[in-house]
């Protein structure tokens, strides 16, 4: 549990001390305050917000402005967790200059302490340039959702020999470029274990089995409040979706029966004053 500030250096120390890193997504202030109360190590403002907050079909339509808006809100609630902003589709693909400028926006406008971006050799020049601009980078390999049109959907990656070899090579390439950790998404657990063993930096798994150096989940998945899809790797720790529907129904019933608001929720006025009106 993060009782003092968790930094990119804590990432490295956690791996050395074999202490699993906890990471969750957040997109708003009040959820962030609850995650801080629980003491999560790291908070990711994921571009998954496009799906769970904005209702898009995938993450490809998320813009820089949308990411910055939510990162600002989260940063107001962050105290000890490391705050990471997720670079959206096309914010780091066009040129090195644009990639650095957009990564800088996460830090300068959003209040993030690091950025995450998806991909290996195709984006390595951007990763190097962002780190050179003194912005720590978290890599992301395996099922990289910004590439679903190339992958043909949300599919497990690295199941064949060549693809698995490529993932190992890409992970080593990212480490060599200076990333402070790598998210491994939807890859076989034994491959994630092998990659984790080969790297000095921590791996953060999502759908990558128990052998990664840390785990990340989308907060709505953990709380059961996003019902449109549920990947196999999701564990729902609380059914707050059901609890929310039940609470809203109770509220509606009490409003319709004039049971809410009760005297304890109402403001009083001197009867003598009322008589003068
Ligand atoms: O956007 C996101 O939430 C992510 C995590 C699932 C790793 O990239």
PDB file of N, CA, C and O and ligand atoms in Angstrom, residues 23-27 44-50 52 59 67 86 116 118 138-140 143 145-146 183-185 204-206 216-219 221 233, ligand 1:
ATOM      1  N   UNK A  23      -2.029  -1.316  -9.893  1.00  0.00           N
ATOM      2  CA  UNK A  23      -2.389  -0.170 -10.750  1.00  0.00           C
ATOM      3  C   UNK A  23      -3.870  -0.300 -11.105  1.00  0.00           C
ATOM      4  O   UNK A  23      -4.362  -1.413 -11.345  1.00  0.00           O
ATOM      5  N   UNK A  24      -4.567   0.823 -11.097  1.00  0.00           N
ATOM      6  CA  UNK A  24      -5.971   0.849 -11.535  1.00  0.00           C
ATOM      7  C   UNK A  24      -6.177   2.065 -12.416  1.00  0.00           C
ATOM      8  O   UNK A  24      -5.435   3.053 -12.304  1.00  0.00           O
ATOM      9  N   UNK A  25      -7.190   2.019 -13.239  1.00  0.00           N
ATOM     10  CA  UNK A  25      -7.527   3.212 -14.012  1.00  0.00           C
ATOM     11  C   UNK A  25      -8.448   4.089 -13.180  1.00  0.00           C
ATOM     12  O   UNK A  25      -9.157   3.619 -12.281  1.00  0.00           O
ATOM     13  N   UNK A  26      -8.423   5.389 -13.478  1.00  0.00           N
ATOM     14  CA  UNK A  26      -9.413   6.326 -12.927  1.00  0.00           C
ATOM     15  C   UNK A  26      -9.559   7.439 -13.949  1.00  0.00           C
ATOM     16  O   UNK A  26      -8.636   7.710 -14.729  1.00  0.00           O
ATOM     17  N   UNK A  27     -10.740   8.058 -13.949  1.00  0.00           N
ATOM     18  CA  UNK A  27     -11.008   9.099 -14.960  1.00  0.00           C
ATOM     19  C   UNK A  27     -11.638  10.343 -14.341  1.00  0.00           C
ATOM     20  O   UNK A  27     -11.965  11.283 -15.047  1.00  0.00           O
ATOM     21  N   UNK A  44      -3.741   5.000 -13.631  1.00  0.00           N
ATOM     22  CA  UNK A  44      -3.621   5.236 -15.069  1.00  0.00           C
ATOM     23  C   UNK A  44      -4.901   5.886 -15.573  1.00  0.00           C
ATOM     24  O   UNK A  44      -5.993   5.339 -15.391  1.00  0.00           O
ATOM     25  N   UNK A  45      -4.758   7.070 -16.180  1.00  0.00           N
ATOM     26  CA  UNK A  45      -5.908   7.638 -16.897  1.00  0.00           C
ATOM     27  C   UNK A  45      -5.852   7.012 -18.284  1.00  0.00           C
ATOM     28  O   UNK A  45      -5.155   7.487 -19.178  1.00  0.00           O
ATOM     29  N   UNK A  46      -6.510   5.863 -18.407  1.00  0.00           N
ATOM     30  CA  UNK A  46      -6.422   5.068 -19.637  1.00  0.00           C
ATOM     31  C   UNK A  46      -7.297   5.638 -20.734  1.00  0.00           C
ATOM     32  O   UNK A  46      -8.327   6.265 -20.461  1.00  0.00           O
ATOM     33  N   UNK A  47      -6.892   5.370 -21.986  1.00  0.00           N
ATOM     34  CA  UNK A  47      -7.774   5.786 -23.081  1.00  0.00           C
ATOM     35  C   UNK A  47      -9.001   4.879 -23.145  1.00  0.00           C
ATOM     36  O   UNK A  47      -9.923   5.115 -23.927  1.00  0.00           O
ATOM     37  N   UNK A  48      -9.035   3.846 -22.272  1.00  0.00           N
ATOM     38  CA  UNK A  48     -10.252   3.046 -22.089  1.00  0.00           C
ATOM     39  C   UNK A  48     -11.414   3.940 -21.667  1.00  0.00           C
ATOM     40  O   UNK A  48     -12.569   3.536 -21.751  1.00  0.00           O
ATOM     41  N   UNK A  49     -11.098   5.157 -21.235  1.00  0.00           N
ATOM     42  CA  UNK A  49     -12.172   6.095 -20.865  1.00  0.00           C
ATOM     43  C   UNK A  49     -13.106   6.338 -22.052  1.00  0.00           C
ATOM     44  O   UNK A  49     -14.284   6.646 -21.874  1.00  0.00           O
ATOM     45  N   UNK A  50     -12.573   6.166 -23.268  1.00  0.00           N
ATOM     46  CA  UNK A  50     -13.413   6.324 -24.457  1.00  0.00           C
ATOM     47  C   UNK A  50     -14.596   5.365 -24.430  1.00  0.00           C
ATOM     48  O   UNK A  50     -15.702   5.713 -24.827  1.00  0.00           O
ATOM     49  N   UNK A  52     -15.555   3.312 -21.451  1.00  0.00           N
ATOM     50  CA  UNK A  52     -16.316   3.230 -20.193  1.00  0.00           C
ATOM     51  C   UNK A  52     -16.912   4.561 -19.732  1.00  0.00           C
ATOM     52  O   UNK A  52     -17.889   4.576 -18.992  1.00  0.00           O
ATOM     53  N   UNK A  59     -11.241   2.514 -28.503  1.00  0.00           N
ATOM     54  CA  UNK A  59     -10.472   3.658 -27.990  1.00  0.00           C
ATOM     55  C   UNK A  59      -9.997   4.608 -29.090  1.00  0.00           C
ATOM     56  O   UNK A  59      -9.400   5.647 -28.802  1.00  0.00           O
ATOM     57  N   UNK A  67      -8.503  13.356 -23.181  1.00  0.00           N
ATOM     58  CA  UNK A  67      -7.558  12.767 -22.213  1.00  0.00           C
ATOM     59  C   UNK A  67      -7.078  13.801 -21.193  1.00  0.00           C
ATOM     60  O   UNK A  67      -6.982  13.520 -20.001  1.00  0.00           O
ATOM     61  N   UNK A  86      -2.440   8.233 -20.493  1.00  0.00           N
ATOM     62  CA  UNK A  86      -2.365   7.305 -21.632  1.00  0.00           C
ATOM     63  C   UNK A  86      -2.456   8.092 -22.937  1.00  0.00           C
ATOM     64  O   UNK A  86      -3.469   8.762 -23.188  1.00  0.00           O
ATOM     65  N   UNK A 116       1.909   6.696 -20.887  1.00  0.00           N
ATOM     66  CA  UNK A 116       1.970   5.340 -21.447  1.00  0.00           C
ATOM     67  C   UNK A 116       1.664   5.437 -22.928  1.00  0.00           C
ATOM     68  O   UNK A 116       0.820   6.243 -23.332  1.00  0.00           O
ATOM     69  N   UNK A 118       1.371   2.792 -26.659  1.00  0.00           N
ATOM     70  CA  UNK A 118       1.319   1.423 -27.167  1.00  0.00           C
ATOM     71  C   UNK A 118       2.313   1.211 -28.303  1.00  0.00           C
ATOM     72  O   UNK A 118       2.486   2.104 -29.139  1.00  0.00           O
ATOM     73  N   UNK A 138       5.811   4.538 -19.800  1.00  0.00           N
ATOM     74  CA  UNK A 138       5.407   3.152 -19.560  1.00  0.00           C
ATOM     75  C   UNK A 138       5.043   2.558 -20.919  1.00  0.00           C
ATOM     76  O   UNK A 138       4.222   3.129 -21.646  1.00  0.00           O
ATOM     77  N   UNK A 139       5.659   1.435 -21.282  1.00  0.00           N
ATOM     78  CA  UNK A 139       5.346   0.793 -22.567  1.00  0.00           C
ATOM     79  C   UNK A 139       4.073  -0.034 -22.469  1.00  0.00           C
ATOM     80  O   UNK A 139       3.522  -0.241 -21.379  1.00  0.00           O
ATOM     81  N   UNK A 140       3.599  -0.512 -23.607  1.00  0.00           N
ATOM     82  CA  UNK A 140       2.378  -1.330 -23.649  1.00  0.00           C
ATOM     83  C   UNK A 140       2.489  -2.258 -24.862  1.00  0.00           C
ATOM     84  O   UNK A 140       2.517  -1.781 -26.000  1.00  0.00           O
ATOM     85  N   UNK A 143      -1.836  -7.216 -26.728  1.00  0.00           N
ATOM     86  CA  UNK A 143      -3.044  -6.652 -27.336  1.00  0.00           C
ATOM     87  C   UNK A 143      -3.044  -5.151 -27.071  1.00  0.00           C
ATOM     88  O   UNK A 143      -3.333  -4.707 -25.960  1.00  0.00           O
ATOM     89  N   UNK A 145      -4.920  -2.012 -27.856  1.00  0.00           N
ATOM     90  CA  UNK A 145      -6.254  -1.767 -28.410  1.00  0.00           C
ATOM     91  C   UNK A 145      -6.301  -0.728 -29.542  1.00  0.00           C
ATOM     92  O   UNK A 145      -7.226  -0.739 -30.351  1.00  0.00           O
ATOM     93  N   UNK A 146      -5.282   0.163 -29.610  1.00  0.00           N
ATOM     94  CA  UNK A 146      -5.288   1.131 -30.718  1.00  0.00           C
ATOM     95  C   UNK A 146      -4.983   0.452 -32.051  1.00  0.00           C
ATOM     96  O   UNK A 146      -5.091   1.065 -33.113  1.00  0.00           O
ATOM     97  N   UNK A 183       3.311  -2.563 -19.784  1.00  0.00           N
ATOM     98  CA  UNK A 183       2.023  -3.248 -19.649  1.00  0.00           C
ATOM     99  C   UNK A 183       1.996  -4.385 -20.677  1.00  0.00           C
ATOM    100  O   UNK A 183       2.317  -4.179 -21.854  1.00  0.00           O
ATOM    101  N   UNK A 184       1.646  -5.572 -20.210  1.00  0.00           N
ATOM    102  CA  UNK A 184       1.461  -6.713 -21.110  1.00  0.00           C
ATOM    103  C   UNK A 184      -0.018  -7.056 -21.097  1.00  0.00           C
ATOM    104  O   UNK A 184      -0.561  -7.423 -20.050  1.00  0.00           O
ATOM    105  N   UNK A 185      -0.658  -6.904 -22.240  1.00  0.00           N
ATOM    106  CA  UNK A 185      -2.119  -7.115 -22.289  1.00  0.00           C
ATOM    107  C   UNK A 185      -2.456  -8.336 -23.146  1.00  0.00           C
ATOM    108  O   UNK A 185      -1.986  -8.459 -24.283  1.00  0.00           O
ATOM    109  N   UNK A 204       3.524  -5.072 -16.067  1.00  0.00           N
ATOM    110  CA  UNK A 204       2.214  -4.886 -15.428  1.00  0.00           C
ATOM    111  C   UNK A 204       1.208  -5.626 -16.305  1.00  0.00           C
ATOM    112  O   UNK A 204       1.023  -5.271 -17.469  1.00  0.00           O
ATOM    113  N   UNK A 205       0.601  -6.650 -15.755  1.00  0.00           N
ATOM    114  CA  UNK A 205      -0.253  -7.511 -16.569  1.00  0.00           C
ATOM    115  C   UNK A 205      -1.716  -7.128 -16.540  1.00  0.00           C
ATOM    116  O   UNK A 205      -2.240  -6.633 -15.536  1.00  0.00           O
ATOM    117  N   UNK A 206      -2.358  -7.355 -17.679  1.00  0.00           N
ATOM    118  CA  UNK A 206      -3.829  -7.314 -17.748  1.00  0.00           C
ATOM    119  C   UNK A 206      -4.182  -8.416 -18.734  1.00  0.00           C
ATOM    120  O   UNK A 206      -3.855  -8.322 -19.914  1.00  0.00           O
ATOM    121  N   UNK A 216      -2.918  -4.513 -13.551  1.00  0.00           N
ATOM    122  CA  UNK A 216      -3.771  -3.340 -13.753  1.00  0.00           C
ATOM    123  C   UNK A 216      -5.160  -3.812 -14.184  1.00  0.00           C
ATOM    124  O   UNK A 216      -5.280  -4.819 -14.891  1.00  0.00           O
ATOM    125  N   UNK A 217      -6.180  -3.127 -13.720  1.00  0.00           N
ATOM    126  CA  UNK A 217      -7.560  -3.377 -14.172  1.00  0.00           C
ATOM    127  C   UNK A 217      -8.246  -2.032 -14.403  1.00  0.00           C
ATOM    128  O   UNK A 217      -7.871  -1.019 -13.794  1.00  0.00           O
ATOM    129  N   UNK A 218      -9.237  -2.066 -15.254  1.00  0.00           N
ATOM    130  CA  UNK A 218     -10.103  -0.900 -15.449  1.00  0.00           C
ATOM    131  C   UNK A 218     -11.059  -0.853 -14.251  1.00  0.00           C
ATOM    132  O   UNK A 218     -11.682  -1.870 -13.911  1.00  0.00           O
ATOM    133  N   UNK A 219     -11.149   0.298 -13.586  1.00  0.00           N
ATOM    134  CA  UNK A 219     -11.889   0.382 -12.321  1.00  0.00           C
ATOM    135  C   UNK A 219     -13.362  -0.028 -12.482  1.00  0.00           C
ATOM    136  O   UNK A 219     -13.938  -0.691 -11.621  1.00  0.00           O
ATOM    137  N   UNK A 221     -14.530  -2.271 -14.424  1.00  0.00           N
ATOM    138  CA  UNK A 221     -14.574  -3.741 -14.482  1.00  0.00           C
ATOM    139  C   UNK A 221     -14.492  -4.325 -13.076  1.00  0.00           C
ATOM    140  O   UNK A 221     -15.224  -5.254 -12.729  1.00  0.00           O
ATOM    141  N   UNK A 233     -10.336 -11.914 -18.618  1.00  0.00           N
ATOM    142  CA  UNK A 233      -9.351 -11.608 -17.576  1.00  0.00           C
ATOM    143  C   UNK A 233      -9.890 -10.718 -16.451  1.00  0.00           C
ATOM    144  O   UNK A 233      -9.202 -10.456 -15.469  1.00  0.00           O
TER     145      UNK A 233
HETATM  146  O1  LIG B   1      -6.619   2.282 -21.474  1.00  0.00           O
HETATM  147  C1  LIG B   1      -6.426   1.502 -20.523  1.00  0.00           C
HETATM  148  O2  LIG B   1      -7.181   1.475 -19.543  1.00  0.00           O
HETATM  149  C2  LIG B   1      -5.273   0.632 -20.590  1.00  0.00           C
HETATM  150  C3  LIG B   1      -5.125  -0.400 -19.524  1.00  0.00           C
HETATM  151  C4  LIG B   1      -6.148  -1.427 -19.628  1.00  0.00           C
HETATM  152  C5  LIG B   1      -3.758  -0.967 -19.480  1.00  0.00           C
HETATM  153  O3  LIG B   1      -4.482   0.756 -21.470  1.00  0.00           O
END
